[in-house]
Amino acid sequence: MQLAKIALRNTTRQLKRTLLLGGAIAFGFFVFTVLNGFTGGLIETVQFNFASALGGHIYISGTEVSELGSEISVIGDTEAVLGALGTIDQLIASYNTRSSANTSIIFGAREENQRLIGADFGQEDKVLGAMNFVEGTPEAFLERPDGLLLPQDVIEKLGLEIGESVIVKTNTISGQQNVADLVVVGSLNPQDAGFGITLGFAHIEALNTLLDMEPNEFQTLNIYLDDLALLPAATGTLYRELKNVATVEPRTGGSRGPNFARAFGLGRVNRVAEDERWQGTKFSVTNLEDRMEGVMSMIGVMENISLIIFLVILVIIMVGVMNSYRMVMIERTVEIGTMRAMGVQRSGIRSVFIWEAFFIALGGALAGLVAAFAVMAGLELFDFSSSSWSFFLKQGHIQFGVGFFDTVVNMALLCVMSIASVYLPARSAAQLRPAEALRASF
Amino acid sequence: MNVYSIVRTLSIVSVLSGLGTVFAQDFVEMLRTIDQRSNFAADFAATFTMERIDPEAGEDNRTVQVFRRDEDDAFLLLIQKPETQLGQGYLRIEDGLWFYDPESRQFTFTSLSEAFEGSDARNDDFGRSSLADDYQIVETREGTLGRFEVWIIELEALNDEVPYPFKTLSITKEGALLLKSEDYSLTKRLLRTSFFPSYARVGDNLIADQRIFVDALVENKRTSFTISNISTTDLPDSVFTKAYVERVNR
């Protein structure tokens, strides 16, 4: 312990050098922590945005074949899917049913394309409560069966006032043109309207009428789980249960293809070859992991880039530390000789150097961590709502996610690397002969 | 016979003669004639010049080269102008309608009921006509359109996959030319009115070489097409393939 105290005192003897070395280490750790925090936060944010936009963690969509052989996006066999939910009942936090459409909102001579989600807001009261209303209230929306919530920017482009009626035009599920008059009862902050995807909302009965669907039908059933760790198991159980009672598409996953489009309600009327047609509803079961596959690959690349940056910085720092301690060893040759003459063992000399490197690395890492937290906290305060990256933002703000365990491991790694880089100069110092060291003059 | 009886008799005769005229017409056959005249036994190619007037976006022009093979219910629309969209194409083949973007070099599936290039025309408007197969007649009456005496025929779709569930057609009594079509939504609201003021004779076919689509929902929005360079020369089979669309404007 005495050697550790000597090492700690030594760090203050050449304060400028210690600060430069520690500063370099702090900078490296700062960069790595911020980048890691950014990608960590990004995963959480995108997960949250996806789950909110799609209305759950597991998504069941369905298609049926029309008399003319077209594939239409609707779940007509509602009993089969609701029955299958019973098997994972204990894992479900809540579920909701939705319909959706790409619409044109027309007001006078103005027309705007708008994606509309039809939901049963009796089931989804939390979603309605979480929306950031610029004008109007959730209560006013619930009171009007023909009520419509639109993003504020769409309302401004159309020159609308709350309470005014608009024409909503879309294709029915079989591809026919249809229109309805809906009343705008509220405007939403564009960033909150779709959690990154700019959405409008209507009551599912109203949207079903527009889509030429029965009031009790829906296009997707979405499930929120209590524990996201059980997502693969719950999805598998649901898939197997549905397969016992209905036709189900094989689970291929992926963020491409028709299943992905259908979950967003972007499915189109496709022609089905005669030998491939089916009876009733064909279900498709996907989950948050499938949806996020593409995004996760991108985040994975970012994580790898930040790791490479960290390693490069680490190597530069290590070379700097090694060179500095070579200089230290030369400067302290006489001192080392004196210590050796007074009975300090070789291992003691080595330990002093190693402890010194450890303290500088630890101090630098802690300083870098504090700076990183300060910068991350500062960046989280900025509102980037007007940017086009809203899907990567949580209500307009960057989110950082720094894991405690990861941070401890990274600090340990930094300390070990610093110790490793100082080991050679420390060993050289320990191997100095006392008499020669005492004679040395630089 | 008093004056009242004479008037009543004349009225009944007049009404019956009118009804007789209506019933004498075979309106299904009339629709079939319109279909046959506008569908080609041979291949068809023409240049469509589109002029779109949008109160918000202003004026917009496109030149589109159209190739049709009605026998296979296939068509290809290749955008020639503006230069920025050169090479974009819509290919209708057996498995559906595909849009090709030369920048991404990818085909994406689209729908016949989608608006063509944000205009008031639907992709379906470029294909073969199938009024007699897709619609049933629910009501007919006489009327006038400008200086023309016309039959006004109300149609209801026989299936739920045609873009417009209801239509009202104005067809000249003489020559059975479709002059106007009012297209309605499922909720029976007028969505657009299409005018066909001019026809060109191509062999045994008659094709509307001017088409005006007026949006009934967005005030002052309309799209007109002028058709020129009509040809019925046989086209190579390769024209109606994805490979051709990829290659043609490379």
mmCIF file of C-alpha atoms in Angstrom, chain A residues 66-70 72 106 108-112 157 167 169 171-172 174-181 209-212 268-271, chain B residues 54-56 92 94-96 109-111 113-114 122 157 159-165 184-187 189 191 215 217-221:
data_model
loop_
_atom_site.group_PDB
_atom_site.id
_atom_site.type_symbol
_atom_site.label_atom_id
_atom_site.label_comp_id
_atom_site.label_asym_id
_atom_site.label_seq_id
_atom_site.Cartn_x
_atom_site.Cartn_y
_atom_site.Cartn_z
ATOM 1 C CA SER A 66 -61.153 -12.223 -53.245
ATOM 2 C CA GLU A 67 -63.523 -13.928 -55.667
ATOM 3 C CA LEU A 68 -61.472 -12.566 -58.557
ATOM 4 C CA GLY A 69 -58.263 -13.902 -57.091
ATOM 5 C CA SER A 70 -56.823 -10.734 -55.582
ATOM 6 C CA ILE A 72 -56.591 -8.209 -49.899
ATOM 7 C CA ILE A 106 -58.825 17.393 -49.278
ATOM 8 C CA GLY A 108 -61.031 23.251 -50.739
ATOM 9 C CA ALA A 109 -58.407 23.357 -53.461
ATOM 10 C CA ARG A 110 -55.736 21.865 -51.224
ATOM 11 C CA GLU A 111 -54.803 18.225 -50.974
ATOM 12 C CA GLU A 112 -52.291 16.475 -48.726
ATOM 13 C CA LYS A 157 -50.638 23.215 -45.098
ATOM 14 C CA ILE A 167 -62.835 14.974 -47.440
ATOM 15 C CA LYS A 169 -60.112 9.840 -50.048
ATOM 16 C CA ASN A 171 -58.814 2.986 -51.830
ATOM 17 C CA THR A 172 -60.912 0.290 -50.202
ATOM 18 C CA SER A 174 -60.137 -4.314 -52.718
ATOM 19 C CA GLY A 175 -58.856 -1.224 -54.536
ATOM 20 C CA GLN A 176 -61.998 0.813 -55.128
ATOM 21 C CA GLN A 177 -62.086 4.559 -54.731
ATOM 22 C CA ASN A 178 -63.909 5.816 -51.685
ATOM 23 C CA VAL A 179 -64.380 9.070 -49.800
ATOM 24 C CA ALA A 180 -65.799 10.180 -46.473
ATOM 25 C CA ASP A 181 -66.286 13.430 -44.613
ATOM 26 C CA THR A 209 -66.294 2.096 -43.414
ATOM 27 C CA LEU A 210 -63.939 3.992 -45.714
ATOM 28 C CA LEU A 211 -61.974 0.809 -46.420
ATOM 29 C CA ASP A 212 -65.195 -1.159 -47.014
ATOM 30 C CA ARG A 268 -51.494 -3.492 -52.081
ATOM 31 C CA VAL A 269 -54.034 -5.536 -53.931
ATOM 32 C CA ASN A 270 -51.960 -8.302 -55.500
ATOM 33 C CA ARG A 271 -53.044 -11.012 -57.889
ATOM 34 C CA ASP B 54 -53.178 21.736 -60.056
ATOM 35 C CA PRO B 55 -54.248 24.791 -58.020
ATOM 36 C CA GLU B 56 -51.425 24.115 -55.553
ATOM 37 C CA ARG B 92 -48.753 -4.006 -66.774
ATOM 38 C CA GLU B 94 -49.835 -10.895 -66.074
ATOM 39 C CA ASP B 95 -48.820 -10.638 -62.431
ATOM 40 C CA GLY B 96 -49.789 -7.002 -61.962
ATOM 41 C CA PHE B 109 -45.504 -3.125 -57.321
ATOM 42 C CA THR B 110 -48.221 -0.537 -57.829
ATOM 43 C CA SER B 111 -51.946 -0.590 -58.381
ATOM 44 C CA SER B 113 -56.390 2.253 -59.107
ATOM 45 C CA GLU B 114 -53.463 4.546 -58.190
ATOM 46 C CA ARG B 122 -55.689 6.331 -63.038
ATOM 47 C CA ALA B 157 -69.780 -2.410 -60.806
ATOM 48 C CA ASN B 159 -67.120 -6.713 -58.828
ATOM 49 C CA ASP B 160 -65.437 -4.748 -56.066
ATOM 50 C CA GLU B 161 -62.073 -4.456 -57.781
ATOM 51 C CA VAL B 162 -62.750 -1.841 -60.442
ATOM 52 C CA PRO B 163 -61.512 1.585 -59.308
ATOM 53 C CA TYR B 164 -64.924 3.239 -59.627
ATOM 54 C CA PRO B 165 -67.926 1.357 -58.203
ATOM 55 C CA TYR B 184 -68.307 7.855 -58.372
ATOM 56 C CA SER B 185 -66.923 6.522 -55.107
ATOM 57 C CA LEU B 186 -68.355 3.634 -53.099
ATOM 58 C CA THR B 187 -70.325 6.219 -51.146
ATOM 59 C CA ARG B 189 -69.875 10.800 -54.375
ATOM 60 C CA LEU B 191 -64.898 11.871 -57.807
ATOM 61 C CA ASP B 215 -61.267 16.359 -60.376
ATOM 62 C CA LEU B 217 -63.132 16.951 -55.139
ATOM 63 C CA VAL B 218 -60.233 19.375 -55.587
ATOM 64 C CA GLU B 219 -61.399 22.626 -57.111
ATOM 65 C CA ASN B 220 -59.764 23.619 -60.400
ATOM 66 C CA LYS B 221 -57.698 20.473 -60.672
#
